[in-house]
Tab-separated table of C-alpha atoms in Angstrom:
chain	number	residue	atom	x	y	z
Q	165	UNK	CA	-8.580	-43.682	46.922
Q	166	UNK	CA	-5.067	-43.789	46.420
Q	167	UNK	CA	-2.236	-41.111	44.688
Q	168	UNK	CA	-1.602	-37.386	45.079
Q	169	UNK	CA	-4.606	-35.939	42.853
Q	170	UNK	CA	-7.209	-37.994	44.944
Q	171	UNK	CA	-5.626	-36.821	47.772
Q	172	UNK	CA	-6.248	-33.009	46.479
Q	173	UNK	CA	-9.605	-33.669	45.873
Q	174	UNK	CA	-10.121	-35.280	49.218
Q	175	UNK	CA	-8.678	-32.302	50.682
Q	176	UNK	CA	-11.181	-29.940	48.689
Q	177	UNK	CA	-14.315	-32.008	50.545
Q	178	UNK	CA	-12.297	-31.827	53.772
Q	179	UNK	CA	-11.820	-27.737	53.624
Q	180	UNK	CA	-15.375	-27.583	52.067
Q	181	UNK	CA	-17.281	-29.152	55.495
Q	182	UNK	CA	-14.893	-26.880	57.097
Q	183	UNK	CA	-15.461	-23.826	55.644
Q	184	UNK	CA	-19.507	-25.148	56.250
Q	185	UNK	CA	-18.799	-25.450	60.086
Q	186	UNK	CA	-17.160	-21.637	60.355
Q	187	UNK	CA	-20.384	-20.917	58.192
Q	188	UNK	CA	-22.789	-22.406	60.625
Q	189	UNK	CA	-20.431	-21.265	63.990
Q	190	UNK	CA	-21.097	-17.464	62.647
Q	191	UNK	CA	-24.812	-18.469	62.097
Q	192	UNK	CA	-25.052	-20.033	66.007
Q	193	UNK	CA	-23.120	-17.233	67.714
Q	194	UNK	CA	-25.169	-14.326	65.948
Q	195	UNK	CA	-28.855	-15.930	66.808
Q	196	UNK	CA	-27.539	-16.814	70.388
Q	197	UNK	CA	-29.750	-15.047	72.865
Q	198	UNK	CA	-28.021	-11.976	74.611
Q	199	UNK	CA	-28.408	-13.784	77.615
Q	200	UNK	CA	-26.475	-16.600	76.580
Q	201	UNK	CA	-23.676	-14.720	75.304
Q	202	UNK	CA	-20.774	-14.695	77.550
Q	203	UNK	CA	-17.136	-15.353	77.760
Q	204	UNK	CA	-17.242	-18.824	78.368
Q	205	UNK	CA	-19.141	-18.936	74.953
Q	206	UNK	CA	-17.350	-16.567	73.680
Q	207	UNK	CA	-13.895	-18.477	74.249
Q	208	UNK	CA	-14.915	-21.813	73.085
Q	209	UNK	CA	-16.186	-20.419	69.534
Q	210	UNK	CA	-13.230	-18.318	69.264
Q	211	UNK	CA	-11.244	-22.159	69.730
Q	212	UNK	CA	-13.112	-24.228	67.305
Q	213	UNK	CA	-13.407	-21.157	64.965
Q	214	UNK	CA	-9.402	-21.070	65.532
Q	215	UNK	CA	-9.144	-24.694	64.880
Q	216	UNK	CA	-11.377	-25.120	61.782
Q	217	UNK	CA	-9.459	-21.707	59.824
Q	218	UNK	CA	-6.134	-23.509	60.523
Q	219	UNK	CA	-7.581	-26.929	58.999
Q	220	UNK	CA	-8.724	-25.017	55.876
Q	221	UNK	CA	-5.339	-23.511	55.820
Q	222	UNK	CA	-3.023	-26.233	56.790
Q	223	UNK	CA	-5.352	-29.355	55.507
Q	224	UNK	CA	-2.590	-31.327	54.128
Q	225	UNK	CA	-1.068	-32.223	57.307
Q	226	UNK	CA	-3.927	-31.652	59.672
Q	227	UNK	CA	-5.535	-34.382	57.074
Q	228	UNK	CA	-2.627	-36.137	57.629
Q	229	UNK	CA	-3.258	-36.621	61.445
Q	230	UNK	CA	-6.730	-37.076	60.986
Q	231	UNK	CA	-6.828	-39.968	58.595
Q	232	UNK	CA	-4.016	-41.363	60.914
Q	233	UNK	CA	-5.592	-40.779	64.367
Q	234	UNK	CA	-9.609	-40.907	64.258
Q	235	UNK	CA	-9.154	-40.164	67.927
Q	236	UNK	CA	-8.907	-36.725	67.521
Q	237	UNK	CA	-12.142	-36.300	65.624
Q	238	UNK	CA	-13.953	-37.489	69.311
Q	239	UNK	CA	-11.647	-34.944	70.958
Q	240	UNK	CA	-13.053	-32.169	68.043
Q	241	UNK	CA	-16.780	-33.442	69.417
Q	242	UNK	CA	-15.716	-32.616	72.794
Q	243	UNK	CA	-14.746	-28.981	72.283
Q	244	UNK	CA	-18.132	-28.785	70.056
Q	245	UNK	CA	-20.351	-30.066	73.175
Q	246	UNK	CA	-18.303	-27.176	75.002
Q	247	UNK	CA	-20.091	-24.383	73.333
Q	248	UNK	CA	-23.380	-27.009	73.092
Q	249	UNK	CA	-23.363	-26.496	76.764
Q	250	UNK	CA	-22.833	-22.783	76.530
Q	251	UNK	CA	-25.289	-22.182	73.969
Q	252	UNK	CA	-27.904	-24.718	74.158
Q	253	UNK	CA	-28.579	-27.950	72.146
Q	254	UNK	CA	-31.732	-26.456	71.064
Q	255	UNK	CA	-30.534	-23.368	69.684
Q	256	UNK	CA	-28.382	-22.591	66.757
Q	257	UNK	CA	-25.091	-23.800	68.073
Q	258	UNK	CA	-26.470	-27.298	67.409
Q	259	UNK	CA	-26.281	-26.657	63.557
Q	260	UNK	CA	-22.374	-26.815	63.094
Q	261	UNK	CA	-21.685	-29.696	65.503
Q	262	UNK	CA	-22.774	-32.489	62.605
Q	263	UNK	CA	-20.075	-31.426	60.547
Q	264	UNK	CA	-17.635	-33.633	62.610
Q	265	UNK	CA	-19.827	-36.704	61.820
Q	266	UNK	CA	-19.726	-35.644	58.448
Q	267	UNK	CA	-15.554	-35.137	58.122
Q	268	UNK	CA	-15.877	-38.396	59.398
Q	269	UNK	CA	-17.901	-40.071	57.590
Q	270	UNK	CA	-15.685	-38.466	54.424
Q	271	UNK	CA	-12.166	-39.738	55.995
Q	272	UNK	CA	-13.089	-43.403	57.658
Q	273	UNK	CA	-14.682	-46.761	57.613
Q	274	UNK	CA	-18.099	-47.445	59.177
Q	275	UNK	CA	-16.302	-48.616	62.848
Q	276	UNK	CA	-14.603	-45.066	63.562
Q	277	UNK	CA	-17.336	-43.615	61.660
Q	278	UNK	CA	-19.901	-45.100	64.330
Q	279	UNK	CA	-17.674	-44.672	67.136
Q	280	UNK	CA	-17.956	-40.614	66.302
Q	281	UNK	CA	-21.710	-40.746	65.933
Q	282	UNK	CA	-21.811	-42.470	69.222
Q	283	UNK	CA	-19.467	-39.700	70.895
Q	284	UNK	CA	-21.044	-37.308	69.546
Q	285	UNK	CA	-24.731	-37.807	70.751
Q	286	UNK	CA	-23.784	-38.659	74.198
Q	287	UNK	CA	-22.025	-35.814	74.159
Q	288	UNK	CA	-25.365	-34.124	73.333
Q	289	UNK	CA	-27.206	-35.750	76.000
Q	290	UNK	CA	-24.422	-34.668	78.300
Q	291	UNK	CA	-24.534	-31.150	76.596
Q	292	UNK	CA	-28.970	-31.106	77.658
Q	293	UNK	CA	-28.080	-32.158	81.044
Q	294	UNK	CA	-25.031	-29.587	82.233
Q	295	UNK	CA	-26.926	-26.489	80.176
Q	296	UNK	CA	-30.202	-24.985	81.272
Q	297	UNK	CA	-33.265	-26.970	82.166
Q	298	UNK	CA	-35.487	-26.855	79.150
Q	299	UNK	CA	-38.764	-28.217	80.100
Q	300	UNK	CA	-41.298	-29.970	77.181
Q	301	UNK	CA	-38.481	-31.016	74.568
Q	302	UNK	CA	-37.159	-34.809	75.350
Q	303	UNK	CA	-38.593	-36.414	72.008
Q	304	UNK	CA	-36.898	-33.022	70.437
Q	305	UNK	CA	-33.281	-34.349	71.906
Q	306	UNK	CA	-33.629	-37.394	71.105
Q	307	UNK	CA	-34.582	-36.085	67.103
Q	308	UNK	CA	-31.664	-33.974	66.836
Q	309	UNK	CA	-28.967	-36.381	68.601
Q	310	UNK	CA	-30.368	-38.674	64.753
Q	311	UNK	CA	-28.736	-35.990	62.748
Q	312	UNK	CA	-25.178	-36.757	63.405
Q	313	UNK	CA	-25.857	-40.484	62.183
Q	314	UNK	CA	-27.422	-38.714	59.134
Q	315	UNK	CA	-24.436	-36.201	58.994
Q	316	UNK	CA	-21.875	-38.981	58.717
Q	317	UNK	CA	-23.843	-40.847	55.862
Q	318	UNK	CA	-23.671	-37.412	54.308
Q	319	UNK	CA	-20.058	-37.648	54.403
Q	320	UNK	CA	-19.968	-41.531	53.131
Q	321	UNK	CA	-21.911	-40.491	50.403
Q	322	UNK	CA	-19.705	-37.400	49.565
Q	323	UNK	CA	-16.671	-39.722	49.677
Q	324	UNK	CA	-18.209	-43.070	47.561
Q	325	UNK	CA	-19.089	-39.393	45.121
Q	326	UNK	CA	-15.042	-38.811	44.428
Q	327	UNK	CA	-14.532	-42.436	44.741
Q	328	UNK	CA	-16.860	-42.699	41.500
Q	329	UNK	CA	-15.335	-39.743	40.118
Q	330	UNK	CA	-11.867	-40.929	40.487
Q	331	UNK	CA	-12.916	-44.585	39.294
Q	332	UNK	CA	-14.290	-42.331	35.872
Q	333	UNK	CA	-11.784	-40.043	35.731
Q	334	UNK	CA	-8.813	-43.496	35.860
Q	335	UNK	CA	-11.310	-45.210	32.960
Q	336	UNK	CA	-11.309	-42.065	30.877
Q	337	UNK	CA	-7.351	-42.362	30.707
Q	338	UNK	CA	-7.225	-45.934	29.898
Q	339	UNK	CA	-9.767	-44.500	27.626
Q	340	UNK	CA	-7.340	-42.199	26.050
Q	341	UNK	CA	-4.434	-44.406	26.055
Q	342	UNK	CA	-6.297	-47.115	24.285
Q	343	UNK	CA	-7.027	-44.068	21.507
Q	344	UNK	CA	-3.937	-43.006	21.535
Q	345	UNK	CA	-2.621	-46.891	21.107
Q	346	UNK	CA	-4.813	-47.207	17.751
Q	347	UNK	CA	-4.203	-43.968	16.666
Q	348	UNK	CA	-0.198	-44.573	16.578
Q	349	UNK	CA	-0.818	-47.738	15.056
Q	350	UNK	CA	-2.639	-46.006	12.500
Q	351	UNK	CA	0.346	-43.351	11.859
Q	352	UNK	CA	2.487	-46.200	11.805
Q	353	UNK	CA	1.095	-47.664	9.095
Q	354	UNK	CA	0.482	-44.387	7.285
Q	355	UNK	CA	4.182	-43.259	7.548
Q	356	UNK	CA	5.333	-46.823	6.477
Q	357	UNK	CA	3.105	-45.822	3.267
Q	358	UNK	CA	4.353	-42.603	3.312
Q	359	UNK	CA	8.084	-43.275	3.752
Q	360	UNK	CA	9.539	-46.636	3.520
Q	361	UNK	CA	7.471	-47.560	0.901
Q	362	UNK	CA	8.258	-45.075	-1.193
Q	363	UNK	CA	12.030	-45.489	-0.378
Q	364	UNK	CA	11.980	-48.878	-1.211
Q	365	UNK	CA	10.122	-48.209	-4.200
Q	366	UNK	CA	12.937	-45.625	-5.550
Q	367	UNK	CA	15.749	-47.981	-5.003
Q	368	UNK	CA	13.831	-50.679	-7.080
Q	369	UNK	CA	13.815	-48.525	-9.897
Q	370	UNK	CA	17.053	-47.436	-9.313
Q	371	UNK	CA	18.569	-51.001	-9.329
Q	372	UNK	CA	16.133	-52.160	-12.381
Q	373	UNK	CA	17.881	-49.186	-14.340
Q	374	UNK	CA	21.727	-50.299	-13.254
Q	375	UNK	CA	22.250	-53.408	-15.537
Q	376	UNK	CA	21.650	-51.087	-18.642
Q	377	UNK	CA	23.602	-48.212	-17.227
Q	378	UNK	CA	26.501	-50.586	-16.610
Q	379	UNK	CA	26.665	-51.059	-20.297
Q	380	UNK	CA	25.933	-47.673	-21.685
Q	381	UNK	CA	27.576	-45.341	-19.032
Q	382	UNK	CA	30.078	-47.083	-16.290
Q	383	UNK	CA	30.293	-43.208	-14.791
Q	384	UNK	CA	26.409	-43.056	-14.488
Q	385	UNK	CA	26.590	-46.847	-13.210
Q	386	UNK	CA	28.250	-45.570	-10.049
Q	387	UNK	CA	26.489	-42.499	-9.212
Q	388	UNK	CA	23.295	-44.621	-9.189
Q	389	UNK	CA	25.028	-47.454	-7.414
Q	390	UNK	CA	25.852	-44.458	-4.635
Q	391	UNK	CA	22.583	-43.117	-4.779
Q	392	UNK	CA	21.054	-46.887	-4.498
Q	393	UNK	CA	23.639	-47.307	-1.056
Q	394	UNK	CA	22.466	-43.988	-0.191
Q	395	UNK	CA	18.853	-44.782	0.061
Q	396	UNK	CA	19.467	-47.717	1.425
Q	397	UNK	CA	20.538	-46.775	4.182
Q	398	UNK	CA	17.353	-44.001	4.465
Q	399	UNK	CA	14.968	-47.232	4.087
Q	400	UNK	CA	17.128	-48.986	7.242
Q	401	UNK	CA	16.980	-46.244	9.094
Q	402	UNK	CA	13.365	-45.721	8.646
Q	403	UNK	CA	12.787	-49.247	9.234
Q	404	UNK	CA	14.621	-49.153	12.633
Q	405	UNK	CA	12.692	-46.009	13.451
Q	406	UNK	CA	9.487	-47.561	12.667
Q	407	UNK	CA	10.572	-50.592	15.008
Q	408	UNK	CA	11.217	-48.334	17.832
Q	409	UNK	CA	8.625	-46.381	17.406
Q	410	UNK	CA	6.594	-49.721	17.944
Q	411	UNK	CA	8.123	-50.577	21.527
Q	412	UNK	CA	8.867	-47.129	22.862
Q	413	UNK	CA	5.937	-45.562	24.575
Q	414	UNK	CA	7.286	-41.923	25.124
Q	415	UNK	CA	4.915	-40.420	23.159
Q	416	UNK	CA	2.238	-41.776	24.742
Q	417	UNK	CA	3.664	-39.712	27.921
Q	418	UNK	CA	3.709	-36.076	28.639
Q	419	UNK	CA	6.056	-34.364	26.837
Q	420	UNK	CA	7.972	-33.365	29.308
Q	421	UNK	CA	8.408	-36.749	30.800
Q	422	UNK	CA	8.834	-38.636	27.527
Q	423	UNK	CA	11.950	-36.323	26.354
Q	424	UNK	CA	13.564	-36.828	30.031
Q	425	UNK	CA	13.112	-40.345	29.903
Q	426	UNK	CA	14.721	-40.398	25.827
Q	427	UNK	CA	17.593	-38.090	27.082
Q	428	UNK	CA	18.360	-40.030	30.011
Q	429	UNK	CA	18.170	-43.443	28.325
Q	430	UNK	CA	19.900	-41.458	25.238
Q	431	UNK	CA	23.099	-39.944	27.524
Q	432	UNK	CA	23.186	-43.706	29.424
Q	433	UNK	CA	23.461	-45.653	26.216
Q	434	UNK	CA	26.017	-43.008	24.771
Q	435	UNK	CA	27.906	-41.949	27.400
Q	436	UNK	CA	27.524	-38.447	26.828
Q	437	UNK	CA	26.310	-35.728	29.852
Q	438	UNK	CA	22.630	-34.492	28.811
Q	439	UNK	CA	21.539	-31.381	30.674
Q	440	UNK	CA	17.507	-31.221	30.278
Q	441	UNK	CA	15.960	-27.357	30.622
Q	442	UNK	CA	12.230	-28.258	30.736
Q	443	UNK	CA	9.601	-24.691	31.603
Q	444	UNK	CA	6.542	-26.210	31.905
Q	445	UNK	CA	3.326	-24.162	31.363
Q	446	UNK	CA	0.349	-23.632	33.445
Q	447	UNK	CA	-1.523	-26.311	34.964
Q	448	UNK	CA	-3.865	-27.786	32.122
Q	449	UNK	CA	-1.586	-26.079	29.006
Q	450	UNK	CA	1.108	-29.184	28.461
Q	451	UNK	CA	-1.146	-31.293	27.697
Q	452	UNK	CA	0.077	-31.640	23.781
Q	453	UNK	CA	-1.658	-33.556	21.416
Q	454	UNK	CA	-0.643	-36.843	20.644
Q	455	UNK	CA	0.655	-36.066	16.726
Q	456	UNK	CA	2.761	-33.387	18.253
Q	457	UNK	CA	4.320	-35.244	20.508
Q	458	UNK	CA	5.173	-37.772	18.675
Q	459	UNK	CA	6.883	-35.490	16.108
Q	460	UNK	CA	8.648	-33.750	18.476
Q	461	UNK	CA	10.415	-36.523	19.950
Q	462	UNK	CA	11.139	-38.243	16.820
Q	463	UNK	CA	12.652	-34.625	16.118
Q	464	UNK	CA	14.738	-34.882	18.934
Q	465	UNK	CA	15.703	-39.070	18.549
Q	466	UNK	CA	17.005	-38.351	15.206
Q	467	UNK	CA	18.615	-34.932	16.520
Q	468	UNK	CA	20.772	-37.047	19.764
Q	469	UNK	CA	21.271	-39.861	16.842
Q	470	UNK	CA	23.460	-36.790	14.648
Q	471	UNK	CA	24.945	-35.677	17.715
Q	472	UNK	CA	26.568	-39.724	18.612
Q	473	UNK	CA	27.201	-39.984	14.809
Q	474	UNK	CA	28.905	-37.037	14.119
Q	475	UNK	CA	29.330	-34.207	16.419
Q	476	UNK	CA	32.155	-35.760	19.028
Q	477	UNK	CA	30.165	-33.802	21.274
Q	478	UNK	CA	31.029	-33.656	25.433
Q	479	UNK	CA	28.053	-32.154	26.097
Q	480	UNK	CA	24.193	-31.625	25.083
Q	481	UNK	CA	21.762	-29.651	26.480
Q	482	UNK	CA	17.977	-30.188	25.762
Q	483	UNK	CA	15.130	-27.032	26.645
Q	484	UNK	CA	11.465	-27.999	26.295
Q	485	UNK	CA	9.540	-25.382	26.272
Q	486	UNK	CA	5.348	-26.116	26.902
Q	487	UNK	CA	2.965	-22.684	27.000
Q	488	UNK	CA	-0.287	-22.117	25.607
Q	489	UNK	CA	1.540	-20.457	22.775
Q	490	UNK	CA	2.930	-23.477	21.581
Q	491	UNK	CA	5.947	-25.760	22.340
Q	492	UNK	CA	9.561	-25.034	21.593
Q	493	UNK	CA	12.476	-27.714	22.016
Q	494	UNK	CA	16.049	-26.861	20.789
Q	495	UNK	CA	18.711	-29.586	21.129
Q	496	UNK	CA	22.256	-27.756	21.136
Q	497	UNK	CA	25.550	-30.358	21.517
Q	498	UNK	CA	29.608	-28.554	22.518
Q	499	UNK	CA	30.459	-30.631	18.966
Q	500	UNK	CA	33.088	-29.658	16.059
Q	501	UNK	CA	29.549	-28.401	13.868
Q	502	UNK	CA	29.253	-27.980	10.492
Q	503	UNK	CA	28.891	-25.127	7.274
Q	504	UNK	CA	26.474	-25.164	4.958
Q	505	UNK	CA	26.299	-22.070	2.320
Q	506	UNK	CA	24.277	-18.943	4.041
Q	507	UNK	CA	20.183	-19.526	2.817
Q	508	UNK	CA	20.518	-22.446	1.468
Q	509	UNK	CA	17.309	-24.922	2.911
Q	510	UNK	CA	17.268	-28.026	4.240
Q	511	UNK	CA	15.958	-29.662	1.750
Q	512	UNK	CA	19.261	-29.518	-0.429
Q	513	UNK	CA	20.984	-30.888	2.259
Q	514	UNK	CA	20.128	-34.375	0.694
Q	515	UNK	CA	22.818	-33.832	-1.904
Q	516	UNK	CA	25.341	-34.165	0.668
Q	517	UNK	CA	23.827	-37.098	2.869
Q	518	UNK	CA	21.990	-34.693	5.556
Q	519	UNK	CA	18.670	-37.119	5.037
Q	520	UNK	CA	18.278	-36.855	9.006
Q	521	UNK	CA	17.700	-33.119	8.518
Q	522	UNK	CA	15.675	-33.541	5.494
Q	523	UNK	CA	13.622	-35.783	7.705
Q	524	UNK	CA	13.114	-33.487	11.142
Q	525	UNK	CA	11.927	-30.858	8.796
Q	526	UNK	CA	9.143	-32.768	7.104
Q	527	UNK	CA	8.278	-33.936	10.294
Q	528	UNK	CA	8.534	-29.823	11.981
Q	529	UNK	CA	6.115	-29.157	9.178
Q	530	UNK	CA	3.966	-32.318	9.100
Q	531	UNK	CA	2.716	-30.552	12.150
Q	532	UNK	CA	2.722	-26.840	11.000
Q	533	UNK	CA	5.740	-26.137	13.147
Q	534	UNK	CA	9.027	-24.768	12.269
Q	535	UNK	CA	12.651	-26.098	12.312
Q	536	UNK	CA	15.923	-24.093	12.340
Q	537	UNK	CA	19.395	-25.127	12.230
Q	538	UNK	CA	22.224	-23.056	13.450
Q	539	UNK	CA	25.144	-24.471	13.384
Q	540	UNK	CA	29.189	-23.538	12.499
Q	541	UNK	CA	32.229	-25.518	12.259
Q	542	UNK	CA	34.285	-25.829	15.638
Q	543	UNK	CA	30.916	-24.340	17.288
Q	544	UNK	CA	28.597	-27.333	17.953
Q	545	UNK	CA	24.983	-27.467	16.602
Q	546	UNK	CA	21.377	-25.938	17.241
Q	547	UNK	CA	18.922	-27.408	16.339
Q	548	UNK	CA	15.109	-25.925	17.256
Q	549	UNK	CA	11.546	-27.082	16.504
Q	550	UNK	CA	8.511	-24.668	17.327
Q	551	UNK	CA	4.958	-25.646	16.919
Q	552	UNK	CA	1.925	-23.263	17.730
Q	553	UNK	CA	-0.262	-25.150	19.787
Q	554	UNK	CA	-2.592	-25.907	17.452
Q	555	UNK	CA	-1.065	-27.085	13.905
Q	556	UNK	CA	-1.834	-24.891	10.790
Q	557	UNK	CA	-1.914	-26.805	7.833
Q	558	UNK	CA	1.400	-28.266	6.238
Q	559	UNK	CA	1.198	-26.498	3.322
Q	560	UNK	CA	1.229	-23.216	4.673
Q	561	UNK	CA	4.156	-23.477	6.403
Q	562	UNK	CA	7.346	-22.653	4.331
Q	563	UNK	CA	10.784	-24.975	4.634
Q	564	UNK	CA	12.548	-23.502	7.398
Q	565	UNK	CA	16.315	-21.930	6.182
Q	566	UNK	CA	19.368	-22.309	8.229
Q	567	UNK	CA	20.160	-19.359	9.998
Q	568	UNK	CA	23.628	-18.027	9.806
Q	569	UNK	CA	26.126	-17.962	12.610
């Protein structure tokens, strides 16, 4: 098993036998005889209790040394046999001593595996013949000394168990990917539909209607002719988009780690310093639907693609905000900014040529969220997208006014 979270779970079985051992240590040393009980007993449970607390509490690297040195799990069998001889094989001490057989069997291959098996149950002999005679019990000796074979098959089993589950858990995410792979195609083809069709469409009918303006209204001739040019250039910008948005696999990421890699790949290509502000949420909580994601970043492409075209910015800093609440992500450049009449929406910005806003906003509220531009000439440019984190329906979200500065 191989990478970080197998690693975690490896160290959940590892502090799970361990906390088992203390369990069974506390069993042995409270149904010891009286008799038995004495400090040599006494001081070798107080070790190995010692020792397994501080591999519960420190497993990383004390599962560090033990994957690494197999060694020491024969020297951990040696200070078991210590209280084996104190407290007798055939009493309760016995019970937590098969929990090294079993961490082993968890952490190695069959050859250390047997090599701890084999330590351990001459150990066991050795533990029958330095304690007290005990007359009538050989076959009984040799029956327990079989458990710490059984112990350590215990532990292969346990580990082949999260080898399974990580195996599953690495299928479920190709899984998902291959989803989310056909469900992007199937936006893509949707929002070509949706948008460049429709584009292309309008400047058809535009251009089918010039000839006969040209001879009835010259002045009316060239406002279409700018408006044709005008969505032209939506339609090629769409079509790039749509090309990207075909070989770039950020949205496939988490969020977080698909807007650092477009900001970083953004502020190389451009030139410009991009400071990224990311506040994750807790463990479990970032993990935003596809749809989201994608709109968000396309929000924030076509936000950095403003900021190159027209802001002469020196500076942009990017916050990403992912809580159960929702996600917030505001894109704010140092740039010379720009006024727009106090309440007026974003969807009249078209008259002047803002199509990228126009765009961001049907795309904030394509997934119920909310987009706000704040922005003032000499001041540089906000803009923010918030999305609840799970989308209300389009229509019930209203276009989002610019807020004045």
């Amino acid at each position: 098993m191989n990478g970080s979270t197998t690693w975690v779970r490896l160290g959940v079985a590892f502090r799970l036998l361990l906390s088992l051992r203390l369990l069974g240590l506390a069993m042995a040393v409270a149904l010891t005889p009286a008799a038995r009980l004495d400090a040599g007993l006494a001081l070798s449970a107080a070790g190995l209790a010692l020792l397994s607390t501080a591999g519960i509490f420190l497993w990383r690297p004390v599962l560090a040394w033990l994957v690494r040195w197999p060694a020491l799990c024969c020297v951990d069998a040696l200070l078991a046999a210590a209280v084996l001889v104190q407290g007798g094989v055939f009493g309760a001490a016995f019970l937590f001593t098969v929990s090294t057989s079993a961490i082993a069997g968890v952490l190695y291959s069959w050859r250390p595996v047997l090599v701890v098996c084999v330590t351990q149950i001459v150990l066991s002999y050795a533990a029958v013949a330095l304690g007290e005679p005990v007359t009538g019990r050989p076959d009984t000796a040799i029956l327990l000394s079989g458990f710490y074979p059984v112990a350590a098959c215990a532990g292969v089993c346990l580990r082949r168990l999260l080898d399974q589950y990580a195996d599953a858990e690495a299928a479920l995410r190709n899984a998902r990917t291959v989803a989310a792979a056909a469900e992007e195609r199937t936006r893509l083809a949707r929002e070509m539909h949706d948008s460049l069709a429709k584009t292309l469409h309008g400047i058809t009918m535009s251009a089918t209607a010039l000839p006969t303006w040209i001879r009835r209204s010259p002045d009316k001739a060239e406002h279409t002719a700018r408006d044709i040019v005008a969505a032209l250039q939506v339609a090629t910008r769409e079509a790039r988009g749509l090309i990207a948005d075909l070989r770039d696999e950020a949205c496939t990421l988490p969020l977080d780690v698909g807007v650092q890699r477009i900001a970083a790949e953004w502020s190389a290509s451009q030139g410009i310093p991009v400071r990224l502000f990311a506040v994750p949420g807790p463990p479990g909580d970032h993990d935003v639907p596809l749809k989201i994601r994608y709109e968000v970043i396309s929000i924030m492409k076509e936000a950095l693609t403003n900021v190159a075209r027209h802001a002469c910015a020196r500076q942009v800093d990017v916050h990403l905000t992912c809580q159960a609440a929702g996600v917030e992500l505001v894109v704010r450049d140092d740039g010379r900014g720009f006024a727009a009449p106090a309440g007026e929406r974003l969807r009249l910005f078209a008259r002047e040529g803002h199509y990228g806003l126009v765009g961001m906003e049907e795309r904030a509220r394509q997934v119920g969220g909310r987009l706000t531009v704040d922005s003032r000439p000499g001041a540089g440019t906000s803009i923010m997208i918030t999305v609840p984190s799970v989308p209300s329906p389009a229509a019930e979200t209203p276009p989002p006014e610019r807020r004045a500065s």
